[in-house]
Short mmCIF file of N, CA and C in Angstrom, two decimals:
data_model
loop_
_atom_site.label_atom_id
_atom_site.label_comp_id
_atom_site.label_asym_id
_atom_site.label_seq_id
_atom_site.Cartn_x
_atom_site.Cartn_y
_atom_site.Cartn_z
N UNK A 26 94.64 97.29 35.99
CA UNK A 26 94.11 97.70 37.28
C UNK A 26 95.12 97.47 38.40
N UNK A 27 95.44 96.39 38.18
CA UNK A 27 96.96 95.99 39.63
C UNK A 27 97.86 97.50 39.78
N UNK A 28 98.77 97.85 38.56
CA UNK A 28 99.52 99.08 38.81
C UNK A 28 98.79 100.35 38.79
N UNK A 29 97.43 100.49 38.64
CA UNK A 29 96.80 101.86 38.94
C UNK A 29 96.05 101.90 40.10
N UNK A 30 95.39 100.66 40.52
CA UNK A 30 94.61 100.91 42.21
C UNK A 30 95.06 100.22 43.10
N UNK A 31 95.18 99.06 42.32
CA UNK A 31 95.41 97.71 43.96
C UNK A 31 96.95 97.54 44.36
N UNK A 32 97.86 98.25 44.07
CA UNK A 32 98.96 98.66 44.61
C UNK A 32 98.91 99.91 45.79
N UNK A 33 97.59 100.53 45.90
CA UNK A 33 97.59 101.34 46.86
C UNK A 33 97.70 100.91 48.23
N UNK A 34 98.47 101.92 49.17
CA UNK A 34 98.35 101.65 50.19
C UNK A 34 97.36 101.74 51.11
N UNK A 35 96.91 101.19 52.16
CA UNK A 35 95.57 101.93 53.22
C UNK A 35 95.73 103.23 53.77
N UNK A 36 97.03 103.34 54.44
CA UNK A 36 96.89 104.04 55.31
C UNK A 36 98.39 105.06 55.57
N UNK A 37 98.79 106.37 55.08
CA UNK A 37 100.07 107.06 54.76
C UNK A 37 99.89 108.01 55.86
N UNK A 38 101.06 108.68 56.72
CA UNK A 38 101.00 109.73 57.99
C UNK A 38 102.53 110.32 57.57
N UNK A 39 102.79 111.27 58.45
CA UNK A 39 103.59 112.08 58.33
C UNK A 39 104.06 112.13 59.71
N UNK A 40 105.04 111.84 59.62
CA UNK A 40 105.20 112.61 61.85
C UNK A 40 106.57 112.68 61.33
N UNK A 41 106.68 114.09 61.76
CA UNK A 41 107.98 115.39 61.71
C UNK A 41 108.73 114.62 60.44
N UNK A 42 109.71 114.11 60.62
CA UNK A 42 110.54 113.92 59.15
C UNK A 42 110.44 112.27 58.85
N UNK A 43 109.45 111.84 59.22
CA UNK A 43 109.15 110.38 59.11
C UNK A 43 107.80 110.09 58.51
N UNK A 44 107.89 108.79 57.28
CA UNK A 44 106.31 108.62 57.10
C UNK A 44 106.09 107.32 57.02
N UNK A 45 104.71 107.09 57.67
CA UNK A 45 104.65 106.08 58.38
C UNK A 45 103.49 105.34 57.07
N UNK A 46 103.50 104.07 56.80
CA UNK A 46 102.99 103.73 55.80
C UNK A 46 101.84 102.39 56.75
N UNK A 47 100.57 102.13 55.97
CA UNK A 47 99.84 100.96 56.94
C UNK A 47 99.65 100.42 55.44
N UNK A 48 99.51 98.90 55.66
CA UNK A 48 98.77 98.40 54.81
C UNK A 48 98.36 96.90 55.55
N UNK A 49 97.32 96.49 54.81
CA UNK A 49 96.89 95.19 55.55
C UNK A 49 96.94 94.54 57.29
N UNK A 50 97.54 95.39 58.01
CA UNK A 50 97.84 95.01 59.36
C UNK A 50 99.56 95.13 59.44
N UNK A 51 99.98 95.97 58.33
CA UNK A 51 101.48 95.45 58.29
C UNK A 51 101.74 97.69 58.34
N UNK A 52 102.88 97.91 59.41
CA UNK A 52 103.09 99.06 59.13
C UNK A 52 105.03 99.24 59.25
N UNK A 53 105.09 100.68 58.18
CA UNK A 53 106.42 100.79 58.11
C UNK A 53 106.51 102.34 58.32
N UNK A 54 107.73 102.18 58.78
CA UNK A 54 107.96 103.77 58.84
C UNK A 54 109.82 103.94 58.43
N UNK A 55 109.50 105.64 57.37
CA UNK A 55 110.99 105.49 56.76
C UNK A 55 110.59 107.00 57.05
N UNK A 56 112.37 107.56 57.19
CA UNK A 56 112.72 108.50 56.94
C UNK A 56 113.03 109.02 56.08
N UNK A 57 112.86 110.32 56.07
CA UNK A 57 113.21 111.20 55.00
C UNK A 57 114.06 111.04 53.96
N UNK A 58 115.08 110.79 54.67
CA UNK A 58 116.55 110.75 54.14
C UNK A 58 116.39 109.34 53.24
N UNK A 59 115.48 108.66 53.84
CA UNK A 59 115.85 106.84 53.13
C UNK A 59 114.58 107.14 51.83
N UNK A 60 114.51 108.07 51.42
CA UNK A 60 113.61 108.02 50.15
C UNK A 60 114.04 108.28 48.90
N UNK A 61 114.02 107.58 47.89
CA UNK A 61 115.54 108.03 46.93
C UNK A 61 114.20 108.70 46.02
N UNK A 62 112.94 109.14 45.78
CA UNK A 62 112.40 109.82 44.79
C UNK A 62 110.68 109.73 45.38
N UNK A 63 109.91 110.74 44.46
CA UNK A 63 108.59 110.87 44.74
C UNK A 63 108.34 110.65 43.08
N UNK A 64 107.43 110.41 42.53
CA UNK A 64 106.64 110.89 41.87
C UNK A 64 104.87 111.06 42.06
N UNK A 65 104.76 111.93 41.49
CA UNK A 65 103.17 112.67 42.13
C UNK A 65 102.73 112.83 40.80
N UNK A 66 101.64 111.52 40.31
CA UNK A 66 101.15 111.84 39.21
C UNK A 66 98.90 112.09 39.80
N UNK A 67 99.45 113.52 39.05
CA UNK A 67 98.39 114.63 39.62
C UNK A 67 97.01 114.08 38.23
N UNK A 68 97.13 113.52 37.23
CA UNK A 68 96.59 114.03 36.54
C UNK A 68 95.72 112.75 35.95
N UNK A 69 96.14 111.48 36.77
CA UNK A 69 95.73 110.42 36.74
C UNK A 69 93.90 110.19 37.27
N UNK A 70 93.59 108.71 37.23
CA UNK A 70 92.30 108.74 38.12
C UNK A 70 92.71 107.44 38.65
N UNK A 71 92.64 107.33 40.03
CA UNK A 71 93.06 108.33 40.89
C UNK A 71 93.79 108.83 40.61
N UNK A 72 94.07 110.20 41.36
CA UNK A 72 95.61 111.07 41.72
C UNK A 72 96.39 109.91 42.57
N UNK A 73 97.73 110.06 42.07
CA UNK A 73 98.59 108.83 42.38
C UNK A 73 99.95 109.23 43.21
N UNK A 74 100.33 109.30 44.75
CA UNK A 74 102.08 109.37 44.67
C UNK A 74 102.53 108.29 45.10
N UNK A 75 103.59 108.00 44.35
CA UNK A 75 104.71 106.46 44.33
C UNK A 75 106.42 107.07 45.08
N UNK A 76 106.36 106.98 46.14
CA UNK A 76 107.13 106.82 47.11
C UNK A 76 108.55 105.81 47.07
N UNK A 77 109.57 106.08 46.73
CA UNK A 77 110.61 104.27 46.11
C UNK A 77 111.64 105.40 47.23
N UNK A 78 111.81 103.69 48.24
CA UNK A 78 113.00 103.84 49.37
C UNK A 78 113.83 102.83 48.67
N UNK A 79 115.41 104.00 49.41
CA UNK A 79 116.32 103.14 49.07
C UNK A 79 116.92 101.86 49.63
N UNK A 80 115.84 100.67 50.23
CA UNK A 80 115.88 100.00 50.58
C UNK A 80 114.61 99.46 50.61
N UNK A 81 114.67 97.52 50.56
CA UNK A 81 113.66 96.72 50.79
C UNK A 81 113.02 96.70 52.11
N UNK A 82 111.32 97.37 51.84
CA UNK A 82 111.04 97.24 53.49
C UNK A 82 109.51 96.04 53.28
N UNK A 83 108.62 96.04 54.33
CA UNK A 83 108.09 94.83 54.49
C UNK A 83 107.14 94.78 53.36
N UNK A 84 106.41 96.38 53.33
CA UNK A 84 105.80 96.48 52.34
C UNK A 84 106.30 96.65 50.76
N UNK A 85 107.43 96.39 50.59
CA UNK A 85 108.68 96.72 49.10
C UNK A 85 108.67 97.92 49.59
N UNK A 86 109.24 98.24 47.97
CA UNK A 86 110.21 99.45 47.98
C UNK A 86 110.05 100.57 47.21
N UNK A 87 108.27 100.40 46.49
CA UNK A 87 108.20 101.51 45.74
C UNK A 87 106.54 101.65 46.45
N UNK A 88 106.37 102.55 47.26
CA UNK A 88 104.98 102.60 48.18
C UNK A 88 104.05 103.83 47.62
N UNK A 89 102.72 103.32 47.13
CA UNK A 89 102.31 103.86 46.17
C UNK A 89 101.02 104.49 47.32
N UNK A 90 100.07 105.78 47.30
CA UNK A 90 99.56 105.77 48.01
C UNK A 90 98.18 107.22 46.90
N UNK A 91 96.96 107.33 47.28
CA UNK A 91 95.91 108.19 47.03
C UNK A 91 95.84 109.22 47.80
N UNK A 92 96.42 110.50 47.11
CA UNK A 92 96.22 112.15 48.38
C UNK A 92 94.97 112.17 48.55
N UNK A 93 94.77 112.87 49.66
CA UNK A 93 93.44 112.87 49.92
C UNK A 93 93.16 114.37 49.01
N UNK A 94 91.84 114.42 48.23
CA UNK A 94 91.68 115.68 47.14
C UNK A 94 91.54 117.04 47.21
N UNK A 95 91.94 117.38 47.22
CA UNK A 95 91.37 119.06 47.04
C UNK A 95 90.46 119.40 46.21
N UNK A 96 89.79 119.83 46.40
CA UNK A 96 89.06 120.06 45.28
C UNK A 96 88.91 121.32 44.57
N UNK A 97 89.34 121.80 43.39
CA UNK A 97 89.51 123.17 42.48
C UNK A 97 89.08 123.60 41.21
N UNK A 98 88.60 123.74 40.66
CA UNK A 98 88.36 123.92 39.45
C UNK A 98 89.46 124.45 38.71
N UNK A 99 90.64 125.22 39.42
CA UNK A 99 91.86 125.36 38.79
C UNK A 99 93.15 124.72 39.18
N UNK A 100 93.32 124.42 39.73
CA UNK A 100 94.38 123.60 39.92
C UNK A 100 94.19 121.95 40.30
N UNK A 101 94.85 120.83 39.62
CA UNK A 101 94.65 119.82 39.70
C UNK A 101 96.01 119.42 40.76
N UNK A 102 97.04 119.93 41.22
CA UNK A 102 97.99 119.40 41.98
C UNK A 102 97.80 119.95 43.33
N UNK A 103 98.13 118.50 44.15
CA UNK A 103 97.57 118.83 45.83
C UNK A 103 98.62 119.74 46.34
N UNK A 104 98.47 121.23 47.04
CA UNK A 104 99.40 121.75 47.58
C UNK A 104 100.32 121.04 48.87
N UNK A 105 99.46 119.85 49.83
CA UNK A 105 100.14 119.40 50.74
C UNK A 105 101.28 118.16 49.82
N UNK A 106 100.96 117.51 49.00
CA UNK A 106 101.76 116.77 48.21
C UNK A 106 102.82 117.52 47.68
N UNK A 107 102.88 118.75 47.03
CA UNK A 107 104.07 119.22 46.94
C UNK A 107 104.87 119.61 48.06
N UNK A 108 103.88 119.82 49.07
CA UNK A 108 104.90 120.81 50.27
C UNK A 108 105.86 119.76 50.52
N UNK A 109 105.43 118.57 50.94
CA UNK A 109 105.43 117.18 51.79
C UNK A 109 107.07 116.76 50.48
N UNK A 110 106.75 116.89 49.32
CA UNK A 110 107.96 116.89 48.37
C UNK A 110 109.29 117.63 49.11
N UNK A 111 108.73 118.97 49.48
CA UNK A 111 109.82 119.91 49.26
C UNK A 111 110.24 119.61 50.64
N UNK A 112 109.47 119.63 51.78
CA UNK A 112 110.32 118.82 53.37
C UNK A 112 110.93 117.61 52.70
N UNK A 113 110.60 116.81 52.07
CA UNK A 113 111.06 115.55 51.95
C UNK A 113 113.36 115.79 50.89
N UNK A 114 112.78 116.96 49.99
CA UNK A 114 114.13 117.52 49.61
C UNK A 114 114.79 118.29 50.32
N UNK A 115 114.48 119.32 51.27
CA UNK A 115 115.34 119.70 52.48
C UNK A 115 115.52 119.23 53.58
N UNK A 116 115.13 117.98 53.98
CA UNK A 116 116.05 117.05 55.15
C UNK A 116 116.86 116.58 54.20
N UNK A 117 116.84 115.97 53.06
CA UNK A 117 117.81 115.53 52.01
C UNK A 117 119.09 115.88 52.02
N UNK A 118 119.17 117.25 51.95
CA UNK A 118 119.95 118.47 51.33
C UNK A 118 120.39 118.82 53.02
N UNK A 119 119.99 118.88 54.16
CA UNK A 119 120.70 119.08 55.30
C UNK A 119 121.21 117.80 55.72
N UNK A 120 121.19 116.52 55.26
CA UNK A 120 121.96 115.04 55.77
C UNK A 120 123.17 115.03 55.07
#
């Protein structure tokens, strides 16, 4: 249970090429550029994305968080989770 729920974060935002992470009263915010990978496991319960900056921040360094759902009968992967991928690889690719 520790590495599938209670590693989640409270509270994940987006503002322009920055994402701002809350947990417990404690908040961080990283840029784009400082994110060395996503993974977005869609298929889990919960749906899971694990966030790992390339650097130690207050909350560590691999920030795990619950998309909020879509709900489909055909498709199980969140379209804003991929988009949010693909901004996150083209500020990458323009630094």
């Amino acid at each position: 249970m520790k590495k599938l729920v209670f590693d989640l974060l409270d509270e994940v935002y987006e503002e322009g090429e920055t994402l701002i992470f809350k947990n417990r009263g404690k908040t961080v915010m990283v840029s784009f550029n400082d994110i060395k990978n996503v993974n977005y496991q869609s298929f889990g319960s919960p749906p899971k994305v694990t966030i790992s900056i390339r650097h130690e921040t207050e909350l560590g360094n691999d920030l795990s968080f619950c998309p909020v759902r879509k709900m489909s009968l055909f498709k199980r992967q969140n379209p804003e989770i991929l988009a949010l991928i693909d901004r996150i690889d083209e500020a990458k690719r323009r630094a």
